[in-house]
Short mmCIF file of C-alpha atoms in Angstrom, two decimals:
data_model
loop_
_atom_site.label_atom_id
_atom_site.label_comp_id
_atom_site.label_asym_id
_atom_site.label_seq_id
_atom_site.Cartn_x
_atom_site.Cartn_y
_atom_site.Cartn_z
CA UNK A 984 9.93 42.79 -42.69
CA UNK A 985 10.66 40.39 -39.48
CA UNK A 986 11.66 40.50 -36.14
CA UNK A 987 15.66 40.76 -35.50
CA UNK A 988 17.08 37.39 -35.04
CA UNK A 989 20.75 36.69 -34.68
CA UNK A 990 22.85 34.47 -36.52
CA UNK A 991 25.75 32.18 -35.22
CA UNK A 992 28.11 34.36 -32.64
CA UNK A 993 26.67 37.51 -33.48
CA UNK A 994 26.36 39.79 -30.36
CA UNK A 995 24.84 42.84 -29.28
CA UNK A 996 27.05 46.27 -28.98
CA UNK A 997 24.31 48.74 -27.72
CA UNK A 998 20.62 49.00 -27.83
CA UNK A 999 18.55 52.38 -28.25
CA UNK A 1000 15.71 54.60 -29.07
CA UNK A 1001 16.53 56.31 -32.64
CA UNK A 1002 14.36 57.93 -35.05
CA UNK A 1003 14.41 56.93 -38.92
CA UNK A 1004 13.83 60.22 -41.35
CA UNK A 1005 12.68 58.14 -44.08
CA UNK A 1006 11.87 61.42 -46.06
CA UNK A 1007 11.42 65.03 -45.39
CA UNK A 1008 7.45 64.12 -44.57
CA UNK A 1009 7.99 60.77 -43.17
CA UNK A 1010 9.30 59.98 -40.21
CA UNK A 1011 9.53 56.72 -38.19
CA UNK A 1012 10.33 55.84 -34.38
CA UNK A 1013 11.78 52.72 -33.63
CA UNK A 1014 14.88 50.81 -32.04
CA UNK A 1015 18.60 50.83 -33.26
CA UNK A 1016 20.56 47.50 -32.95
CA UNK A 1017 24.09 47.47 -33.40
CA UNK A 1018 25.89 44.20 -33.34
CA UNK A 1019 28.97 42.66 -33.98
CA UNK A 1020 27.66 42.01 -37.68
CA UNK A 1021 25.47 44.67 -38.41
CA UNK A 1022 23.18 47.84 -37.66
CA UNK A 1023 19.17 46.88 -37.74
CA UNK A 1024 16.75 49.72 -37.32
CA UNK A 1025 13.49 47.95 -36.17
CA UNK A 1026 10.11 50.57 -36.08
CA UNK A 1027 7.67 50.70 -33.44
CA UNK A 1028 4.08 50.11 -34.60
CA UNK A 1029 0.56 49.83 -33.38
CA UNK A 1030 -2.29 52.97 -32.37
CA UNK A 1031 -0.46 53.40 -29.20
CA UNK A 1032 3.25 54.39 -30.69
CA UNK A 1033 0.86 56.66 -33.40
CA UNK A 1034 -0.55 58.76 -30.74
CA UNK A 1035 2.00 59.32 -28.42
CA UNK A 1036 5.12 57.46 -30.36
CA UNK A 1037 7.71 60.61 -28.88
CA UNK A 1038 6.42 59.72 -25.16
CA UNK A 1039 6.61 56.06 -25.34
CA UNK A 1040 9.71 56.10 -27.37
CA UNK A 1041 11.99 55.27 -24.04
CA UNK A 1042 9.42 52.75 -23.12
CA UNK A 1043 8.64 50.61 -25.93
CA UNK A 1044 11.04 48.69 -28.38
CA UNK A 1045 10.61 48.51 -32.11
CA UNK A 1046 10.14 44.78 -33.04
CA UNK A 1047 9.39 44.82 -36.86
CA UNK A 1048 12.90 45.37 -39.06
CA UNK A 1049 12.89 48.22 -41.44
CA UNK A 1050 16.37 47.87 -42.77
CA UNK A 1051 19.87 46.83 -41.67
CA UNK A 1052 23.43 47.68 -42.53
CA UNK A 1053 25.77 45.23 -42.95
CA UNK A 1054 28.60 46.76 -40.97
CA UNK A 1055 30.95 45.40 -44.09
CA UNK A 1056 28.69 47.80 -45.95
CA UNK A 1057 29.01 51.21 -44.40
CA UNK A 1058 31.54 53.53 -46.50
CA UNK A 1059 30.38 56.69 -44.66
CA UNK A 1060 28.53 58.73 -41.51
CA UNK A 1061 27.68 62.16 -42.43
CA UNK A 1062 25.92 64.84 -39.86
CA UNK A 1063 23.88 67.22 -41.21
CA UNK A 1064 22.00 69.99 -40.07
CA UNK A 1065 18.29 69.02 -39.75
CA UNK A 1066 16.44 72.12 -37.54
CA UNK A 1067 17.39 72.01 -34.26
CA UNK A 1068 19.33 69.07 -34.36
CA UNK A 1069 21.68 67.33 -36.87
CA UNK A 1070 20.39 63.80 -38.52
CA UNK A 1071 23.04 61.50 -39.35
CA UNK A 1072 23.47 59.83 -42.98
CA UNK A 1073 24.64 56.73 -43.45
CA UNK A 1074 25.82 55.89 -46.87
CA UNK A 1075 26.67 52.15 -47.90
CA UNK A 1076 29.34 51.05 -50.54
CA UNK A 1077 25.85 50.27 -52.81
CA UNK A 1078 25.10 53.52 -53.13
CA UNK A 1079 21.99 53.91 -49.98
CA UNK A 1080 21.53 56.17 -47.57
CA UNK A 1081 19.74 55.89 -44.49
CA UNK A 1082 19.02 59.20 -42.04
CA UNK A 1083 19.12 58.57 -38.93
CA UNK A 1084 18.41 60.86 -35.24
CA UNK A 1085 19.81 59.37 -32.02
CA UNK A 1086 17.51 60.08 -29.15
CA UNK A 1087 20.35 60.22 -26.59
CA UNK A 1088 23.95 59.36 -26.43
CA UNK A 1089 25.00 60.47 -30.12
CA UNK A 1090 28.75 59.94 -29.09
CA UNK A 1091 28.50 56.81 -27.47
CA UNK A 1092 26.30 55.54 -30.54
CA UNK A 1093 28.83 57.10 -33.41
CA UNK A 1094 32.14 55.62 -31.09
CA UNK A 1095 30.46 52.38 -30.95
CA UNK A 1096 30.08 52.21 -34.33
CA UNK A 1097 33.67 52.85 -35.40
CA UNK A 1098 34.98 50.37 -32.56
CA UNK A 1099 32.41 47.11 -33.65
CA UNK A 1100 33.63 48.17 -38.05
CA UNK A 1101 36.81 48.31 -36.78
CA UNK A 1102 36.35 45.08 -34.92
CA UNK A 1103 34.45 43.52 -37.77
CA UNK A 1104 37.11 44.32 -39.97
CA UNK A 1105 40.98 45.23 -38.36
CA UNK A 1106 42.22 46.32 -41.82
CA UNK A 1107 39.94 49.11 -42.70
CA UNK A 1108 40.98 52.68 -42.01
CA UNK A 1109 38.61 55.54 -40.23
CA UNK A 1110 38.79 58.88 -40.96
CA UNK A 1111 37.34 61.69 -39.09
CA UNK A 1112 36.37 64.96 -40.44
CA UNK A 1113 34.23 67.11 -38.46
CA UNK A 1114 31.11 65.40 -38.94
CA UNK A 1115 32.38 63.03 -41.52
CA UNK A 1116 33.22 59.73 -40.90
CA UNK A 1117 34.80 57.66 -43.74
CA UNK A 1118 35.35 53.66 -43.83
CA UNK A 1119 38.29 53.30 -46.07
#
């Protein structure tokens, strides 16, 4: 794990406060990167984000990488239904899957996402199904 660095003319798209569901019991605050190359989902750490991590989580950004998608790599964005709320799946052409919550701005976040694929690569196809997205 390491703090985001980029690499040649890599830029970034949009910056935010997003929270990883690692597993039904674990769940992780941090700071979603999305750049002209990739998605990196960097946690927040230390006593402070422990005890009041849903507080600070507009304050503070996550510094340590957890993972990062290549955006190459995505083959799909899936909502699903997770309480309240909906998480959103990412699912890479290796078989992963990451679950993600936005904090705020879900459209602006999912949009941005097709435009910088679709920028990274100007011969893929999008499809959008209800809450399926598929990178063709």
């Amino acid at each position: 794990m390491s703090t985001i660095s980029f690499t040649g003319n890599e830029q970034t798209y949009m910056e935010g406060s997003i929270t990883f569901l690692k597993s039904n019991m674990s769940v992780i605050q941090g700071t979603g990167n999305l750049t002209s190359n990739r998605f990196v989902f960097c946690k927040r750490s230390g006593l402070g984000n422990a005890l009041l991590g849903p507080i600070l989580m507009h304050f503070t950004k996550g510094k340590t990488i957890l993972f990062e998608i290549e955006l190459s790599d995505i083959s799909s964005i899936g909502a699903v239904k997770h309480g309240l709320t909906k998480k959103y799946v990412f699912k890479t052409k290796r078989d992963e899957s990451y679950a993600i919550q936005f904090a705020t701005k879900k459209d602006n976040w999912l949009n941005s996402i097709k435009e910088a694929v679709k920028r990274n690569n100007p011969n893929i196809e999008i499809k959008s199904i209800g809450d399926l997205i598929e990178f063709l």
